[in-house]
CSV table of C-alpha atoms and ligand atoms in Angstrom, one decimal:
chain,number,residue,atom,x,y,z
A,1,MET,CA,21.1,3.9,9.6
A,2,THR,CA,17.9,5.2,8.0
A,3,ILE,CA,14.4,4.2,9.1
A,4,LEU,CA,14.2,1.9,6.1
A,5,ASP,CA,17.4,0.1,7.2
A,6,LYS,CA,16.0,-0.4,10.7
A,7,ILE,CA,12.7,-1.7,9.3
A,8,ILE,CA,14.4,-4.1,6.9
A,9,SER,CA,16.8,-5.4,9.5
A,10,ARG,CA,13.8,-6.2,11.8
A,11,LYS,CA,11.8,-7.6,8.9
A,12,LYS,CA,14.6,-10.2,8.1
A,13,GLU,CA,14.3,-11.5,11.7
A,14,GLU,CA,10.5,-11.6,11.5
A,15,VAL,CA,10.5,-13.5,8.2
A,16,ASN,CA,13.1,-16.0,9.5
A,17,PHE,CA,10.9,-16.6,12.6
A,18,SER,CA,7.8,-17.1,10.5
A,19,LYS,CA,9.5,-19.5,8.1
A,20,ALA,CA,10.7,-21.6,11.0
A,21,ASN,CA,7.1,-21.9,12.3
A,22,ILE,CA,4.9,-22.2,9.2
A,23,SER,CA,5.9,-23.8,6.0
A,24,VAL,CA,4.9,-22.5,2.5
A,25,GLU,CA,3.0,-25.8,2.1
A,26,GLU,CA,1.0,-24.9,5.2
A,27,LEU,CA,0.4,-21.3,3.9
A,28,LYS,CA,-1.0,-22.8,0.7
A,29,ASP,CA,-3.5,-24.9,2.6
A,30,SER,CA,-6.0,-22.1,3.4
A,31,ALA,CA,-9.4,-21.0,2.0
A,32,PHE,CA,-8.0,-17.6,1.0
A,33,PHE,CA,-5.2,-19.2,-1.0
A,34,GLU,CA,-7.7,-20.6,-3.5
A,35,ARG,CA,-9.8,-17.5,-3.9
A,36,LYS,CA,-9.9,-15.4,-7.0
A,37,THR,CA,-8.3,-12.1,-6.3
A,38,ALA,CA,-9.7,-8.6,-7.1
A,39,SER,CA,-8.0,-6.2,-9.5
A,40,LEU,CA,-6.9,-2.8,-8.3
A,41,LYS,CA,-6.0,-1.8,-11.8
A,42,SER,CA,-9.6,-2.2,-12.8
A,43,SER,CA,-11.0,-0.7,-9.6
A,44,LEU,CA,-8.9,2.5,-10.0
A,45,LYS,CA,-10.6,3.2,-13.3
A,46,GLU,CA,-14.1,2.3,-12.1
A,47,LYS,CA,-14.3,4.2,-8.7
A,48,SER,CA,-12.8,7.3,-7.0
A,49,GLY,CA,-9.1,6.3,-7.5
A,50,ILE,CA,-8.6,6.5,-3.7
A,51,ILE,CA,-6.6,3.8,-2.0
A,52,ALA,CA,-7.7,4.4,1.5
A,53,GLU,CA,-5.3,3.2,4.2
A,54,PHE,CA,-5.8,1.7,7.6
A,55,LYS,CA,-2.9,3.0,9.6
A,56,ARG,CA,-2.6,3.0,13.4
A,57,GLN,CA,0.8,4.5,13.7
A,58,SER,CA,3.9,5.4,11.7
A,59,PRO,CA,7.6,6.2,12.2
A,60,SER,CA,6.9,9.9,11.2
A,61,LYS,CA,3.8,10.6,13.2
A,62,GLY,CA,3.8,8.1,16.1
A,63,VAL,CA,0.3,6.9,17.1
A,64,ILE,CA,-2.3,8.3,14.7
A,65,ASN,CA,-5.3,6.3,15.8
A,66,ASP,CA,-5.3,3.2,17.9
A,67,LYS,CA,-9.0,3.4,19.0
A,68,VAL,CA,-10.9,2.3,15.9
A,69,SER,CA,-11.5,-1.2,14.5
A,70,PRO,CA,-10.3,-2.1,11.1
A,71,PHE,CA,-13.6,-3.6,10.0
A,72,GLU,CA,-15.6,-0.5,10.9
A,73,VAL,CA,-13.2,1.8,9.0
A,74,VAL,CA,-12.6,-0.4,6.0
A,75,SER,CA,-16.3,-1.1,5.5
A,76,ALA,CA,-16.9,2.6,5.3
A,77,TYR,CA,-14.0,3.0,2.8
A,78,GLU,CA,-15.7,0.3,0.7
A,79,ASN,CA,-19.2,1.5,1.0
A,80,PHE,CA,-18.4,5.1,0.1
A,81,GLY,CA,-16.3,4.4,-3.0
A,82,ALA,CA,-12.7,3.6,-2.3
A,83,SER,CA,-11.0,1.9,-5.2
A,84,GLY,CA,-8.7,0.0,-3.0
A,85,ILE,CA,-7.9,-0.6,0.7
A,86,SER,CA,-4.3,-0.4,2.0
A,87,ILE,CA,-3.6,-2.3,5.2
A,88,LEU,CA,-0.3,-2.0,6.9
A,89,THR,CA,0.6,-5.4,8.2
A,90,ASP,CA,3.9,-4.5,9.9
A,91,THR,CA,3.6,-4.6,13.7
A,92,ASP,CA,6.7,-3.0,15.2
A,93,PHE,CA,6.7,0.2,13.2
A,94,PHE,CA,3.1,0.6,12.1
A,95,GLY,CA,1.1,-1.3,14.8
A,96,GLY,CA,-0.6,-3.5,12.2
A,97,SER,CA,-0.8,-7.3,11.8
A,98,PHE,CA,-1.8,-10.1,9.4
A,99,LYS,CA,-5.0,-10.5,11.4
A,100,ASP,CA,-6.1,-7.0,10.3
A,101,ILE,CA,-6.6,-8.4,6.7
A,102,MET,CA,-7.6,-11.9,7.7
A,103,ASP,CA,-10.5,-10.7,10.0
A,104,LEU,CA,-12.2,-8.6,7.3
A,105,ARG,CA,-11.3,-10.3,4.1
A,106,SER,CA,-14.4,-12.4,3.7
A,107,GLN,CA,-16.6,-9.3,4.2
A,108,ILE,CA,-14.8,-7.0,1.8
A,109,LYS,CA,-14.8,-7.1,-2.0
A,110,THR,CA,-12.6,-4.1,-2.7
A,111,PRO,CA,-9.0,-5.0,-3.6
A,112,VAL,CA,-6.8,-5.1,-0.6
A,113,LEU,CA,-3.1,-4.0,-0.7
A,114,ARG,CA,-0.9,-5.7,1.8
A,115,LYS,CA,1.4,-2.8,2.7
A,116,ASP,CA,4.5,-4.2,4.2
A,117,PHE,CA,8.2,-4.5,3.4
A,118,MET,CA,8.6,-7.4,1.0
A,119,ILE,CA,12.1,-8.9,1.0
A,120,ASP,CA,11.6,-12.6,0.7
A,121,GLU,CA,9.5,-15.0,-1.5
A,122,TYR,CA,7.9,-16.4,1.6
A,123,GLN,CA,6.0,-13.2,2.2
A,124,PHE,CA,4.2,-13.5,-1.1
A,125,TYR,CA,2.7,-16.8,0.0
A,126,GLU,CA,1.8,-15.2,3.3
A,127,ALA,CA,0.1,-12.3,1.5
A,128,LYS,CA,-2.0,-14.7,-0.5
A,129,ASN,CA,-2.8,-16.7,2.6
A,130,MET,CA,-4.0,-13.7,4.5
A,131,GLY,CA,-6.3,-12.6,1.7
A,132,ALA,CA,-4.4,-9.8,-0.1
A,133,ASP,CA,-5.0,-8.9,-3.7
A,134,VAL,CA,-2.1,-6.6,-4.3
A,135,ILE,CA,1.4,-6.4,-2.8
A,136,LEU,CA,3.8,-3.4,-2.5
A,137,LEU,CA,7.4,-3.7,-3.8
A,138,ILE,CA,9.6,-0.9,-2.4
A,139,ALA,CA,12.3,-0.1,-4.9
A,140,ALA,CA,14.6,1.3,-2.1
A,141,CYS,CA,14.9,-2.2,-0.5
A,142,LEU,CA,15.1,-4.4,-3.7
A,143,SER,CA,17.4,-4.7,-6.7
A,144,PRO,CA,15.7,-4.4,-10.2
A,145,SER,CA,16.1,-8.2,-10.7
A,146,GLN,CA,14.4,-8.9,-7.4
A,147,VAL,CA,11.6,-6.6,-8.4
A,148,LEU,CA,11.1,-8.5,-11.6
A,149,GLU,CA,11.4,-11.9,-9.9
A,150,PHE,CA,8.9,-10.9,-7.2
A,151,THR,CA,6.5,-9.4,-9.8
A,152,HIS,CA,6.4,-12.8,-11.7
A,153,LEU,CA,5.9,-14.7,-8.5
A,154,SER,CA,3.0,-12.4,-7.5
A,155,HIS,CA,1.4,-12.9,-10.9
A,156,GLU,CA,1.7,-16.7,-10.6
A,157,LEU,CA,-0.2,-16.3,-7.3
A,158,GLY,CA,-2.8,-14.0,-8.9
A,159,LEU,CA,-1.6,-10.9,-7.0
A,160,GLU,CA,-1.0,-7.5,-8.6
A,161,VAL,CA,2.1,-5.5,-7.9
A,162,LEU,CA,2.4,-1.8,-6.9
A,163,LEU,CA,6.0,-0.8,-7.3
A,164,GLU,CA,6.9,2.2,-5.0
A,165,ILE,CA,9.6,4.6,-5.9
A,166,HIS,CA,11.1,7.5,-3.9
A,167,THR,CA,13.8,8.8,-6.2
A,168,GLU,CA,14.7,9.4,-9.8
A,169,GLU,CA,17.4,6.6,-9.7
A,170,GLU,CA,14.7,4.1,-8.7
A,171,LEU,CA,12.9,4.6,-12.0
A,172,GLN,CA,15.5,2.0,-13.2
A,173,HIS,CA,13.4,-0.6,-11.3
A,174,PHE,CA,10.5,-0.1,-13.6
A,175,HIS,CA,9.6,-2.9,-16.0
A,176,PRO,CA,6.5,-3.2,-18.2
A,177,ASP,CA,5.3,-6.3,-16.4
A,178,ILE,CA,4.7,-4.3,-13.3
A,179,ASP,CA,1.0,-3.4,-12.8
A,180,LEU,CA,1.1,0.0,-11.1
A,181,VAL,CA,3.8,2.5,-10.0
A,182,GLY,CA,3.4,4.5,-6.8
A,183,ILE,CA,5.5,7.6,-6.3
A,184,ASN,CA,6.0,8.3,-2.7
A,185,ASN,CA,6.0,12.0,-1.7
A,186,ARG,CA,7.6,11.3,1.7
A,187,ASN,CA,11.3,11.7,2.0
A,188,LEU,CA,12.4,8.8,4.2
A,189,LYS,CA,15.4,10.7,5.6
A,190,ASP,CA,13.6,13.7,7.1
A,191,PHE,CA,9.9,12.6,6.6
A,192,LYS,CA,9.1,15.8,4.7
A,193,VAL,CA,6.3,15.5,2.1
A,194,ASP,CA,6.3,17.3,-1.2
A,195,LEU,CA,3.6,16.7,-3.8
A,196,GLN,CA,5.8,18.2,-6.6
A,197,HIS,CA,8.0,15.2,-6.1
A,198,SER,CA,5.5,12.7,-7.5
A,199,VAL,CA,4.6,15.0,-10.3
A,200,ARG,CA,8.2,15.4,-11.4
A,201,LEU,CA,8.8,11.6,-11.4
A,202,LYS,CA,5.5,10.7,-13.0
A,203,ASN,CA,6.5,12.7,-16.0
A,204,GLN,CA,9.5,10.4,-16.5
A,205,LEU,CA,7.4,7.2,-16.5
A,206,PRO,CA,6.2,5.6,-19.8
A,207,GLU,CA,3.0,7.3,-20.8
A,208,GLN,CA,0.6,4.4,-20.3
A,209,THR,CA,1.8,3.5,-16.8
A,210,LEU,CA,-0.9,3.4,-14.2
A,211,SER,CA,0.4,5.8,-11.5
A,212,VAL,CA,-0.4,6.3,-7.9
A,213,ALA,CA,0.5,9.4,-5.9
A,214,GLU,CA,1.4,8.2,-2.3
A,215,SER,CA,1.6,10.1,1.0
A,216,GLY,CA,1.1,13.7,2.0
A,217,ILE,CA,-2.4,14.1,0.4
A,218,TYR,CA,-4.0,16.2,3.1
A,219,SER,CA,-6.8,18.2,1.4
A,220,ILE,CA,-9.3,18.2,-1.4
A,221,GLU,CA,-7.0,20.7,-3.1
A,222,ASP,CA,-4.1,18.2,-2.9
A,223,PHE,CA,-6.2,15.5,-4.4
A,224,SER,CA,-7.6,17.7,-7.2
A,225,TYR,CA,-4.1,18.9,-8.1
A,226,LEU,CA,-2.7,15.4,-8.4
A,227,LYS,CA,-5.8,14.3,-10.4
A,228,GLU,CA,-5.3,17.2,-12.8
A,229,LYS,CA,-1.7,16.1,-13.2
A,230,GLY,CA,-2.9,12.7,-14.5
A,231,PHE,CA,-2.5,10.3,-11.5
A,232,ASP,CA,-4.8,7.3,-11.6
A,233,GLY,CA,-4.6,6.5,-7.9
A,234,PHE,CA,-4.2,8.3,-4.6
A,235,LEU,CA,-2.9,6.5,-1.6
A,236,MET,CA,-4.2,8.3,1.6
A,237,GLY,CA,-3.8,7.2,5.2
A,238,GLU,CA,-3.3,9.9,7.8
A,239,TYR,CA,-5.9,12.4,6.4
A,240,PHE,CA,-8.6,9.9,7.3
A,241,MET,CA,-7.0,8.0,10.2
A,242,LYS,CA,-6.2,11.1,12.3
A,243,ASN,CA,-9.9,11.7,12.9
A,244,GLU,CA,-11.8,10.2,15.8
A,245,ASP,CA,-14.1,8.8,13.2
A,246,PRO,CA,-12.1,7.9,10.0
A,247,ALA,CA,-15.3,6.5,8.4
A,248,LYS,CA,-17.0,9.9,8.6
A,249,ALA,CA,-13.9,11.7,7.4
A,250,PHE,CA,-13.8,9.4,4.3
A,251,LYS,CA,-17.5,9.9,3.5
A,252,GLU,CA,-17.2,13.7,3.7
A,253,PHE,CA,-14.1,13.7,1.5
A,254,ILE,CA,-15.8,11.6,-1.1
A,255,ASN,CA,-19.0,13.8,-1.0
A,256,HIS,CA,-16.8,16.8,-1.6
A,257,ILE,CA,-14.9,15.4,-4.6
A,258,ASN,CA,-18.2,14.1,-6.1
A,259,LEU,CA,-19.6,17.7,-5.9
A,260,SER,CA,-16.6,19.5,-7.2
B,301,LIG,O1,4.3,7.0,7.1
B,301,LIG,C1,5.5,6.9,7.5
B,301,LIG,O2,6.0,7.6,8.5
B,301,LIG,C2,6.5,6.0,6.8
B,301,LIG,C3,7.8,5.9,7.3
B,301,LIG,C4,8.7,5.0,6.7
B,301,LIG,C5,8.3,4.2,5.7
B,301,LIG,C6,7.0,4.2,5.2
B,301,LIG,C7,6.1,5.1,5.8
B,301,LIG,N1,4.8,5.2,5.4
B,301,LIG,C8,4.1,4.3,4.5
B,301,LIG,C9,3.4,5.0,3.5
B,301,LIG,O3,3.8,4.9,2.3
B,301,LIG,C10,2.1,5.7,3.9
B,301,LIG,O4,1.5,5.1,4.9
B,301,LIG,C11,1.1,5.9,2.8
B,301,LIG,O5,1.6,6.4,1.6
B,301,LIG,C12,0.0,6.9,3.2
B,301,LIG,O6,0.6,8.2,3.6
B,301,LIG,P1,-0.1,9.3,4.4
B,301,LIG,O7,-1.4,9.6,3.6
B,301,LIG,O8,0.8,10.5,4.4
B,301,LIG,O9,-0.5,8.8,5.7
């Protein structure tokens, strides 16, 4: 059983539990449900391209930082030029929660990616309800037809879609209706990261596709290398979150890339 199998098996239980407690009609009945969402596609072009992640823990690294508050960190990400904010809402494996987005939504304008493991329509209504602008579809846990169906549902709800692929086979999940494609550098079997991986797969995507390099971006050199290779977005979590003060780490990183 891979880590993804374990996460998905637990996610099914969670979704069934949520469905039994809150109906889709109830999810639709919230202030955030009516709000106009922000576009990550536009923001990637207008700002640094960095999608800065709030990540307390992960299966590969264990606890990364459980001392800082989401609002404090995410405000700095916004103020210093992040194009997007990624918030892990999975509890059991990443230590996140819906509340992390809900609590700061009204104070943040930057597009927010709900980073979770989407397997059921219900979760898209939840994402809109909690205040997300973008959702992640992980090709490894969906069929190409589910990816398309969930993309269309997301668009009906005003959400953008970031499709995440890990392997060459998963390029089959691509469809032109998808907003952004993320290529994850982390191998989910052994957790090794390899930046060459995203570069190789990016070259096989249609030329106009907005592409995001995900995971393992641990230095200015890594960022500059991927930028030079033509990526539009850079999803970075651990590099900032491993510091006692992730806000300061983000500010320093942005200052460096603005100077170079
Ligand atoms: O990070 C993990 O260990 C992980 C394990 C299994 C599934 C997903 C996982 N991470 C989610 C992500 O994609 C990353 O949080 C994101 O790309 C940022 O990566 P990093 O900058 O390396 O923290």
